[in-house]
XYZ file of C-alpha atoms in Angstrom:
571
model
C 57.605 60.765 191.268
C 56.673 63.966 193.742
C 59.072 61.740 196.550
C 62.282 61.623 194.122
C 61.941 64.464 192.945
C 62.003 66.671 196.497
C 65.128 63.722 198.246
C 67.307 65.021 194.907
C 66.538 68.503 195.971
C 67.080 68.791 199.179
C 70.425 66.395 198.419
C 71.605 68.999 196.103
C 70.957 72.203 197.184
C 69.678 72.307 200.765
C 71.174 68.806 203.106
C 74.718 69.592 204.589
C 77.580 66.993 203.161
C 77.147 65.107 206.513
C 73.633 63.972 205.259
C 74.739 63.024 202.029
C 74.916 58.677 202.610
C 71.459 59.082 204.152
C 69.663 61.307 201.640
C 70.768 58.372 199.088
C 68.984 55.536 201.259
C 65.744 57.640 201.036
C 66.314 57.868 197.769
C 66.133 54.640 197.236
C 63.746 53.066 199.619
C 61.194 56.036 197.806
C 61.932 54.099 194.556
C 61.367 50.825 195.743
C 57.988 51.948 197.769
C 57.304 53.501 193.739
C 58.397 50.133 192.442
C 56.352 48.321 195.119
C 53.376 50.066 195.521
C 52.094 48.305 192.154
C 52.891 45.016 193.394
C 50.799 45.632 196.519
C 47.931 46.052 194.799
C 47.979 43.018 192.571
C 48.713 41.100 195.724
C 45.903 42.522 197.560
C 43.231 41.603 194.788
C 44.890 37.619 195.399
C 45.512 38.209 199.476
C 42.400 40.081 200.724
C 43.711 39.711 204.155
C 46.802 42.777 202.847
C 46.133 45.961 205.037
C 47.484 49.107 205.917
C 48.842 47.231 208.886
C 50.343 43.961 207.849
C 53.607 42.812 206.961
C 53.943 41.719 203.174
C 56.419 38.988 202.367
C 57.747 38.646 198.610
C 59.938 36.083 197.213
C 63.308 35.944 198.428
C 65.645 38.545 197.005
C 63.866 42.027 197.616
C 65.144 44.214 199.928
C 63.467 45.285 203.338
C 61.832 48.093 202.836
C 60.325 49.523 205.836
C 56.737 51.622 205.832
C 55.283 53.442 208.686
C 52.002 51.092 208.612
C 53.726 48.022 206.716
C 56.659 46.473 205.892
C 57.704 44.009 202.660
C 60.514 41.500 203.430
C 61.901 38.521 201.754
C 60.773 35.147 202.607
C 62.856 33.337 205.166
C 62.789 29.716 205.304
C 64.415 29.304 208.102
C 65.282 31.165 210.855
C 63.126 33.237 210.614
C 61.379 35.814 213.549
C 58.012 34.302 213.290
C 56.201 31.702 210.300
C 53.712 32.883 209.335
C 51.125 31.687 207.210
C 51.425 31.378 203.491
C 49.107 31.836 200.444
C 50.187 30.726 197.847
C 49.536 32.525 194.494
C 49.803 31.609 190.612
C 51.223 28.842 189.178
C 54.315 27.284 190.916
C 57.536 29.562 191.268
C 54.759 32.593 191.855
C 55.000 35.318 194.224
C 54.243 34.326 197.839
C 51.990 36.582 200.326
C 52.757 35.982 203.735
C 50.578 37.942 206.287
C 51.227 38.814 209.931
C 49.337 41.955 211.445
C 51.244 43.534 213.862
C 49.912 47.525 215.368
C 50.779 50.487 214.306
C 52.292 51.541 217.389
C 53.343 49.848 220.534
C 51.401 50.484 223.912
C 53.444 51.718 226.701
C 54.323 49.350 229.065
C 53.872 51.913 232.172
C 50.780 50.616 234.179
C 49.508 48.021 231.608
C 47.485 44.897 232.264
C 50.523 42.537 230.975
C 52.997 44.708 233.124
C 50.752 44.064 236.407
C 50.103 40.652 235.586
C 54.452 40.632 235.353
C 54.313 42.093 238.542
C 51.716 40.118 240.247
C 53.483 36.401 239.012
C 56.602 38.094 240.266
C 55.786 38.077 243.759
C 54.230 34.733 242.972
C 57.259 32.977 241.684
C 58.657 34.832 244.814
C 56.610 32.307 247.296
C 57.138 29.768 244.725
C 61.069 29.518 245.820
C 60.693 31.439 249.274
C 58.522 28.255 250.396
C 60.389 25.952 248.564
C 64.301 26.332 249.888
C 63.370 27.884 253.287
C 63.602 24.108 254.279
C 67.379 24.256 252.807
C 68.442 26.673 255.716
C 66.117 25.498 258.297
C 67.084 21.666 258.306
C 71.045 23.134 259.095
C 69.561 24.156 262.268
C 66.802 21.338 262.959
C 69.430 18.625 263.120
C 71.375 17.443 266.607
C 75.030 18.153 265.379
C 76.273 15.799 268.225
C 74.378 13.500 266.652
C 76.569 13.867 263.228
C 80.265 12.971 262.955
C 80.820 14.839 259.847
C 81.314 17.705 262.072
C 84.503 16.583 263.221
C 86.054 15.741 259.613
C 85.481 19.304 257.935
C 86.831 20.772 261.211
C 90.524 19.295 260.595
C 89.963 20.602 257.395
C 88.611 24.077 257.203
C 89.274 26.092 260.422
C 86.320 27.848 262.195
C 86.379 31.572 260.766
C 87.170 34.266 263.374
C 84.274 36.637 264.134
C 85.639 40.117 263.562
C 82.152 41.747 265.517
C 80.457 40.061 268.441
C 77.404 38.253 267.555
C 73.834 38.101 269.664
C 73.400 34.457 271.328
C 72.594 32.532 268.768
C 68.705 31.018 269.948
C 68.832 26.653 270.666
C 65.463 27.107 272.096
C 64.447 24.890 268.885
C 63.547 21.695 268.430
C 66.406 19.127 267.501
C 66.459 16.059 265.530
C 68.683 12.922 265.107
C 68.096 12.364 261.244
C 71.089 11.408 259.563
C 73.081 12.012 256.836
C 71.312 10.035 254.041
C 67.764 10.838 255.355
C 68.891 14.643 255.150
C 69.259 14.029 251.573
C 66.013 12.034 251.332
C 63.916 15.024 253.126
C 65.575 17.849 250.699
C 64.778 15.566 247.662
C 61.475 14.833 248.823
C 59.986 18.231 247.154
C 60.713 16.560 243.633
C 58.574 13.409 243.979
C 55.700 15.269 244.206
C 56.804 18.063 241.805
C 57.704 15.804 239.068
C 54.401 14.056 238.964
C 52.690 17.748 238.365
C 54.386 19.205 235.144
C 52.840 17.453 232.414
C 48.808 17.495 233.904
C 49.704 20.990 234.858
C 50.288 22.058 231.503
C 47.747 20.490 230.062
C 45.027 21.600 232.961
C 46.039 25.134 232.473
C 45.470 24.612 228.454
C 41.915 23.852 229.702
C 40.849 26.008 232.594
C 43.395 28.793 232.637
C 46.200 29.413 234.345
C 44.778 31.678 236.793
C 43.339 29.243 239.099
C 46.123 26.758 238.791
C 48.868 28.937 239.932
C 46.919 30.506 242.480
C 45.531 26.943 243.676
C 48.874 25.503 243.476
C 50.982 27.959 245.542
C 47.792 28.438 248.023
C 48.151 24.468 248.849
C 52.168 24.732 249.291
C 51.947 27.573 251.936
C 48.846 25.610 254.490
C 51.117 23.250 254.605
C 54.169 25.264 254.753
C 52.246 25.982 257.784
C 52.234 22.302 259.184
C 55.796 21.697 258.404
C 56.954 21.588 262.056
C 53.867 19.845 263.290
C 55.390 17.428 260.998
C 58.471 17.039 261.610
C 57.586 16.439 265.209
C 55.871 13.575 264.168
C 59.026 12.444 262.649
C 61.164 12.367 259.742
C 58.078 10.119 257.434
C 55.749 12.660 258.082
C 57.901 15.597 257.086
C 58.943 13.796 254.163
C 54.939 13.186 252.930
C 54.511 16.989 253.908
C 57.025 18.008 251.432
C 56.211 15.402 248.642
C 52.864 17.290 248.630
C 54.045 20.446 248.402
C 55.559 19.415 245.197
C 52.560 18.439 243.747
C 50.926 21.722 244.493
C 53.982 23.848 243.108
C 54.803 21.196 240.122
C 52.106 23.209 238.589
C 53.306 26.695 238.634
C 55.440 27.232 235.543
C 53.506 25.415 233.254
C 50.401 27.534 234.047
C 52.989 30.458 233.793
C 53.685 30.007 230.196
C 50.221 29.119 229.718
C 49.339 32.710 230.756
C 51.731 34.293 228.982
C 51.318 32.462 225.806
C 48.135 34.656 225.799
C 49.405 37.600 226.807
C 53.245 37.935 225.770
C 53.852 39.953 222.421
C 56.749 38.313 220.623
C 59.241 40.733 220.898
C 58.802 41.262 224.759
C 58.704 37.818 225.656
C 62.135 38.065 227.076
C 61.403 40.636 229.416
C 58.366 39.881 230.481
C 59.016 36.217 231.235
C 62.112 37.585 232.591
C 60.877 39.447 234.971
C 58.088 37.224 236.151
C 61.260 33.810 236.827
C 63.108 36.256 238.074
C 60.862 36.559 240.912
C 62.168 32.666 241.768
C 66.057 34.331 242.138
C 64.351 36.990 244.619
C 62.349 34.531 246.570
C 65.384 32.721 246.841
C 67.942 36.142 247.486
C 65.529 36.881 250.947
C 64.110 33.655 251.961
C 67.583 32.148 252.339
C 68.932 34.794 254.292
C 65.903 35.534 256.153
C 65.279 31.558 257.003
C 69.184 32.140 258.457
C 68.241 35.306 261.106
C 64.820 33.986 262.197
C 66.565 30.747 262.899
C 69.632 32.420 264.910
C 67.347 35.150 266.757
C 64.011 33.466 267.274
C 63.327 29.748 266.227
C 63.399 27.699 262.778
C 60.071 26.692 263.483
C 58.924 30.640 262.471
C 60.701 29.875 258.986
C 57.216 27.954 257.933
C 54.661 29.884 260.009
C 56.229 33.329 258.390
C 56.337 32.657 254.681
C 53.305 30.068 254.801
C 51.421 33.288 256.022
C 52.612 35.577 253.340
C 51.461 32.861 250.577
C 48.113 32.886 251.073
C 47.979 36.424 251.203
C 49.429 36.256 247.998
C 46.733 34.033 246.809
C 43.592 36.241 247.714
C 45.809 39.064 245.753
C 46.224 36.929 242.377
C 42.376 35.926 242.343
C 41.441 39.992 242.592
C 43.936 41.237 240.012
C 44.932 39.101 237.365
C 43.121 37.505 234.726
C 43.818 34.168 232.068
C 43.931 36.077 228.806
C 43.680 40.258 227.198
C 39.874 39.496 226.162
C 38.891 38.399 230.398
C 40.416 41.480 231.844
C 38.083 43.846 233.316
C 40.091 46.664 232.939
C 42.685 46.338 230.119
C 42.817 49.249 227.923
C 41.482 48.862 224.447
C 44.575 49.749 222.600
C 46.173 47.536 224.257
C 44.083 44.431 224.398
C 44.581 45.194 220.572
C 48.031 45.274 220.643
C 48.480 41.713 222.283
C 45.867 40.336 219.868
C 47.223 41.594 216.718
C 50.601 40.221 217.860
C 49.565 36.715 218.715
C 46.737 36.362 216.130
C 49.014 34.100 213.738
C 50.965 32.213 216.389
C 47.940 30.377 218.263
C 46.511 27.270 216.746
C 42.950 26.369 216.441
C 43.518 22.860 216.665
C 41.334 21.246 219.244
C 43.138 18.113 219.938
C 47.122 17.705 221.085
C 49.763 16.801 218.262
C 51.206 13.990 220.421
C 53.446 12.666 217.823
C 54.604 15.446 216.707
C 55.374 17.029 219.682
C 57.638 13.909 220.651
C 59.372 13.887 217.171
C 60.222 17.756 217.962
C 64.467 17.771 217.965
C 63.746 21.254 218.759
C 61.733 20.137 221.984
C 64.777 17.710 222.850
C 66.967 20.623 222.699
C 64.849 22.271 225.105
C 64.629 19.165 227.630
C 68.630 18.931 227.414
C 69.452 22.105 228.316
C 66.308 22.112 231.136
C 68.059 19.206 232.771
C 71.413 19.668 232.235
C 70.731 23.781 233.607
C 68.526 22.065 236.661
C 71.092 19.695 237.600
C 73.620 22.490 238.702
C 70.622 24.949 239.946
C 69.014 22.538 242.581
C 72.738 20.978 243.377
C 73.593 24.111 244.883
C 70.141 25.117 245.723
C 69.435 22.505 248.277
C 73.448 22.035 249.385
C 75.006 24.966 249.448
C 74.092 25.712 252.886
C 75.279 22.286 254.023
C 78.356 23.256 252.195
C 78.543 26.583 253.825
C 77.983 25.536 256.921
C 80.027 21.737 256.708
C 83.234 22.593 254.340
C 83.515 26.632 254.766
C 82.472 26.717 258.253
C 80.114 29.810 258.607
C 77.296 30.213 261.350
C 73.825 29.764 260.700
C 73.368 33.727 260.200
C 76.391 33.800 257.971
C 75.328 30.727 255.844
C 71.819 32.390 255.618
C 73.359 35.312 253.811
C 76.131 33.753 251.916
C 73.880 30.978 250.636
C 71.547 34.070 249.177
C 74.538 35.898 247.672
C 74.546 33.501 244.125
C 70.955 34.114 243.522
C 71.040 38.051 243.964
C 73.611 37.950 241.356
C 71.819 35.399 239.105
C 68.303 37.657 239.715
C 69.918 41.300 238.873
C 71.447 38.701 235.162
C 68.237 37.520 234.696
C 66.664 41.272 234.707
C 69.213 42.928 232.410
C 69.639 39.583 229.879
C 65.798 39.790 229.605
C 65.897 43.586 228.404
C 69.180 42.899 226.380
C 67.481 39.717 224.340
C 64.863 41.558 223.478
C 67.230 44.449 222.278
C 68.870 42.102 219.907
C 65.985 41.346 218.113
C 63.849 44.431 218.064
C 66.708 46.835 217.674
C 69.406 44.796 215.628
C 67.531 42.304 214.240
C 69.012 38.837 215.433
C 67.124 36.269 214.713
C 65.520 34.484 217.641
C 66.892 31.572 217.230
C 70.662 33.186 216.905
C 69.708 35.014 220.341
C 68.593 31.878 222.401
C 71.701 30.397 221.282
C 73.859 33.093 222.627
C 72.140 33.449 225.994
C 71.441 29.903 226.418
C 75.602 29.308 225.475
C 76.764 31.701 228.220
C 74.685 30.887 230.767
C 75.387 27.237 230.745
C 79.136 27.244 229.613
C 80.069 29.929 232.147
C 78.433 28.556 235.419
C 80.263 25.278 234.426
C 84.131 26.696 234.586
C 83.354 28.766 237.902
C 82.143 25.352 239.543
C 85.295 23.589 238.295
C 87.107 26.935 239.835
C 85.410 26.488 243.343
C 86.510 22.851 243.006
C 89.968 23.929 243.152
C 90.494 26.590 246.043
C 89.839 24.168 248.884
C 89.199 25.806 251.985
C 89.589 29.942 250.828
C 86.024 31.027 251.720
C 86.788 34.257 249.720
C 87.530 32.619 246.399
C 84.787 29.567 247.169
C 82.275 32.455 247.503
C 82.999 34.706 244.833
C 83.454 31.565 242.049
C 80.023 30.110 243.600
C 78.630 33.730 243.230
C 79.859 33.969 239.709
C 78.512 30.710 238.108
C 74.727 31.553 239.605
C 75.015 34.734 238.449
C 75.958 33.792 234.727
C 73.213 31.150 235.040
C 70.963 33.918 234.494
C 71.587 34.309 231.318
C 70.299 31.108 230.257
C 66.648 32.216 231.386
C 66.316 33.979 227.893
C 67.780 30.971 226.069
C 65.951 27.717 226.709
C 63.785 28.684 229.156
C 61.972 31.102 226.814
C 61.826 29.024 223.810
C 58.824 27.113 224.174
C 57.035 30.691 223.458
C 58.703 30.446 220.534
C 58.649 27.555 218.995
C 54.924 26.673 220.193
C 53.025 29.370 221.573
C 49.442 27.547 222.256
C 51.527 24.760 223.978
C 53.966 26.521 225.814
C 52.297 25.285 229.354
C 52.200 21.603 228.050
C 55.609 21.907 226.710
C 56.929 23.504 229.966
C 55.496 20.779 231.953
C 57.404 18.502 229.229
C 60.721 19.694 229.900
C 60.432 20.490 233.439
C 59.349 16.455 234.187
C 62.605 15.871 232.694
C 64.393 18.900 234.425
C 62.866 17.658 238.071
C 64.786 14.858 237.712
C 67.780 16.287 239.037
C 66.377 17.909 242.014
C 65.229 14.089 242.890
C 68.533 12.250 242.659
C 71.033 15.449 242.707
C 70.891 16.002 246.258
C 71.263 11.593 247.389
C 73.784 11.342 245.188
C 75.725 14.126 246.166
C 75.306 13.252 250.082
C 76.494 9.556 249.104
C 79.723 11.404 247.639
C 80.558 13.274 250.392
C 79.929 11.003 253.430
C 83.094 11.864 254.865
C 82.595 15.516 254.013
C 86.018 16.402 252.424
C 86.701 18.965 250.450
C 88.117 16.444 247.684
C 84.811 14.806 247.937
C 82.645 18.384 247.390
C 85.083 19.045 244.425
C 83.703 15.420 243.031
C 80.022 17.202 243.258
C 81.029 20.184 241.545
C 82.942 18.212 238.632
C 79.558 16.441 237.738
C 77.235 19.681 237.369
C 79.753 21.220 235.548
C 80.101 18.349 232.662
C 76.623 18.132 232.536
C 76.049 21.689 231.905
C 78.790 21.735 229.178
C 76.875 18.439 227.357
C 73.428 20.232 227.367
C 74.841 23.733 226.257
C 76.142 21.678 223.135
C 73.443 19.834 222.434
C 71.218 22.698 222.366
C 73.718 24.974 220.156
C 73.042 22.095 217.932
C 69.503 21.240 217.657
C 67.245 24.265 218.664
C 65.196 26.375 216.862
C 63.783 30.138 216.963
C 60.602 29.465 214.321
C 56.523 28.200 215.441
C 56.959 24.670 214.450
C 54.398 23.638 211.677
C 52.512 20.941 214.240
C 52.131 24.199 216.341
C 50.093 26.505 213.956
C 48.966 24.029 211.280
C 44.896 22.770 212.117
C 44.491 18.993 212.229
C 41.578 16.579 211.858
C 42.873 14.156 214.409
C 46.769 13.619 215.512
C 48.794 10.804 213.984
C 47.453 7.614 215.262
């Protein structure tokens, strides 16, 4: 009774009447640590696992009380942070102990091991799009545009801007080739093929060897033959096409070995940023390499597009075998506190099982929810990821150096979202206790619904290159927010599969980067404006039907098949 007794004096006699409403809440939370400390040690006789250091779940109706060491919190059954595992005790209708350690104290984040590794799959991620959509710029300038009559339709339509400063000769020392309109499309969908056929064995290969090797493998591949690219488009347009289909295998791999990695080294309440920051390394890759692709293809020669960036990726690649490692427990020089940090967090949300829960992994409306909003989000992204150029340069009429930059506008906006949603996610639930689920919704919501009205905006403005900019500009940007909404959620719902289940929804999410860019060349063969608006219409309805479905159906809570240890799967 020492604790009441010194909160009613110092309420009385000594606190000013501005601490009066917070003297009473440590009045009370003393009496129910009084009223609680009895309970803890009849539960810790039945619940040996109890420490100084774990989180103690009664039945529903207590209130939170929160300890320095420990905390004791209702049981939610549903929507809840984390499940953890439960004991139960007594005869039915008994008390429930529900343990999950988590540390004392959090380790800075200030020159960690899970901070570099952040930083190293970054710059990775960077390559990942870099070598990816430098084709997306190049092929504007690789094509004969005598050898096009679309040329001549936009130009009734949208008048040639007026250069306010004079501009160095633009280089036509290049190469030129007479590949029309639909083989365009086939070339920029040829990526897909590959990358589709990648996802799901990537996932599961990194589940079984570590993503370490698979990413670095995988992006090592894409840039030697990054480095053939114009070798093979000499050849001809078959060759180039095979060239690309196989650099899809060899990046199909990279974000389910990702989430394999950081399903081992992610705490659960900085998963947002962290996986944030590493994606967002895909919106920077694709913020320079556009515009970059666009001035080494107006000053020098498109061909130095490949040999450039295929050079910096394997540089990359001796890097990431030097300084990153698959998991806290391989890394040579993690700190102790904090290898015991990321343990303590994750120790309850891996599974043991040895074998895949197949069946219940495709029964998972949670995973469907997750696969919706992947290709419904996809379909937009790679729409204007592999057009917008053509759209640039074919509907608002800029220059190759000007389309470089312009292109590259949308994804510095959508990289600087993706940065500051990551931090603000994690905010909500550390700080003002959202549930997870409540938070993935929110993101997810904005950054689906609000790309999808400024599409249907740039639909309408026609030829104002301002406006058609700006509303392009705006729906990438908002995109970002949707990084911390689906695209996290594997982590959450299924930590020990979140590579497998990656490579799940991203099969379904390459999709759209297959058929997305055909289809949308067979729409605008005469290369109208009305036609582009067509284009637009489609990615936005799509986006709106996946934001939906996912408001509906997704969860924030480990699934049972994820944690629970199986004999054998379902047969």
């Amino acid at each position: 009774m020492n604790g009441l007794i010194c909160a009613q004096f110092l309420h009385t006699v000594m606190l000013p009447a501005w601490l009066h409403t917070w003297s009473l809440s440590l009045q009370l939370h003393l009496q129910q640590w009084e009223e609680t400390a009895a309970q803890q040690g009849k539960l810790s006789a039945q619940c040996p696992a109890l420490q100084h250091n774990v989180r103690l779940h009664e039945s529903p109706g207590n209130q939170i009380l929160q300890g320095t060491n420990f905390s004791m919190t209702p049981v939610q059954h549903s929507n809840t942070e984390e499940e953890d595992h439960s004991l139960p005790l007594g005869e039915p209708g008994a008390q429930q102990c529900h343990v999950q350690r988590y540390p004392a104290q959090k380790v800075p984040f200030c020159c960690s091991a899970r901070y570099n590794l952040a930083g190293m799959a970054l710059f990775g991620f960077f390559m990942v799009y870099a070598l990816r959509v430098n084709l997306s710029v190049a092929l504007v300038d690789m094509i004969n545009s005598t050898s096009s009559a679309l040329e001549n339709t936009s130009a009734k339509i949208c008048p040639v801007h007026n250069n306010i400063t004079p501009a160095v000769q633009h280089n036509s020392t290049g190469k030129k080739y007479n590949f029309e309109p639909d083989m365009q499309g086939w070339i920029l969908a040829s990526f897909f093929y590959g990358y589709i056929l990648t996802q799901i064995p990537g996932g599961y290969l990194a589940g079984k060897i570590g993503g370490k090797r698979l990413l670095g493998i995988g992006i090592f591949c894409t840039s030697a033959l990054t480095l053939l690219t114009p070798l093979a488009a000499d050849l001809g347009a078959g060759y180039l096409i095979a060239v690309r289909v196989i650099e899809g295998f060899g990046e199909g791999v990279a974000y389910p070995a990702m989430h394999a990695m950081w399903s081992q080294w992610a705490p659960p309440l900085e998963r947002s940023r962290l996986v944030s920051l590493t994606f967002a390394g895909a919106e920077l890759g694709t913020v320079v390499s556009l515009p970059l692709s666009g001035l080494i293809c107006y000053y020098i020669d498109w061909s130095y597009v490949f040999y450039i960036f295929g050079a910096i990726g394997v540089l990359w690649f001796i890097m990431w075998l030097f300084i990153v490692s698959d998991a806290p427990h391989l890394h040579k020089s993690i700190s102790d506190s904090e290898k015991q940090y990321i343990l303590s967090a994750l120790q309850n949300q891996l599974s043991q099982q040895k074998t895949v829960p197949v069946c219940a992994i495709i029964k998972s409306m949670p995973l469907w929810a997750i696969v919706v909003a992947h290709f419904s989000h996809n379909w937009t992204f790679h729409t204007l990821l592999t057009l917008l150029p053509t759209y640039m340069k074919d509907i608002l009429r800029f220059n190759a150096k000007e389309n470089g930059f312009l292109s590259a506008l949308p994804y510095f906006g959508c990289w600087v979202c993706m940065n500051i949603t990551g931090l603000l996610a994690d905010y909500m639930r550390e700080k003002r206790n959202y549930s997870t689920v409540v938070v993935r919704k929110i993101f997810n919501t904005l950054g689906m619904i609000g790309p999808a009205v400024f599409l249907v905006a740039a639909g309408y403005i026609g030829c104002d290159y301002k406006l058609a900019v700006a509303f392009l500009t705006l729906s990438t940007t908002i995109g970002g927010f949707s990084v911390s909404g689906y695209n996290i959620n594997h982590l959450d719902i299924a930590p020990s599969y979140a590579g497998l289940l990656l490579g799940i929804t991203n099969t379904f999410a390459t999709i759209p980067g297959m058929v997305g860019p055909v289809i949308a060349k067979r729409i605008t063969h005469e290369n109208t404006v009305e036609q582009w608006q067509v284009v637009f219409y489609i990615a936005a309805a799509i986006n709106v039907f996946g934001a939906i479905f996912f408001l509906i159906f997704a969860s924030g809570t480990v699934q049972h098949w994820a944690v629970t240890q199986k004999k054998e799967d379902e047969e």
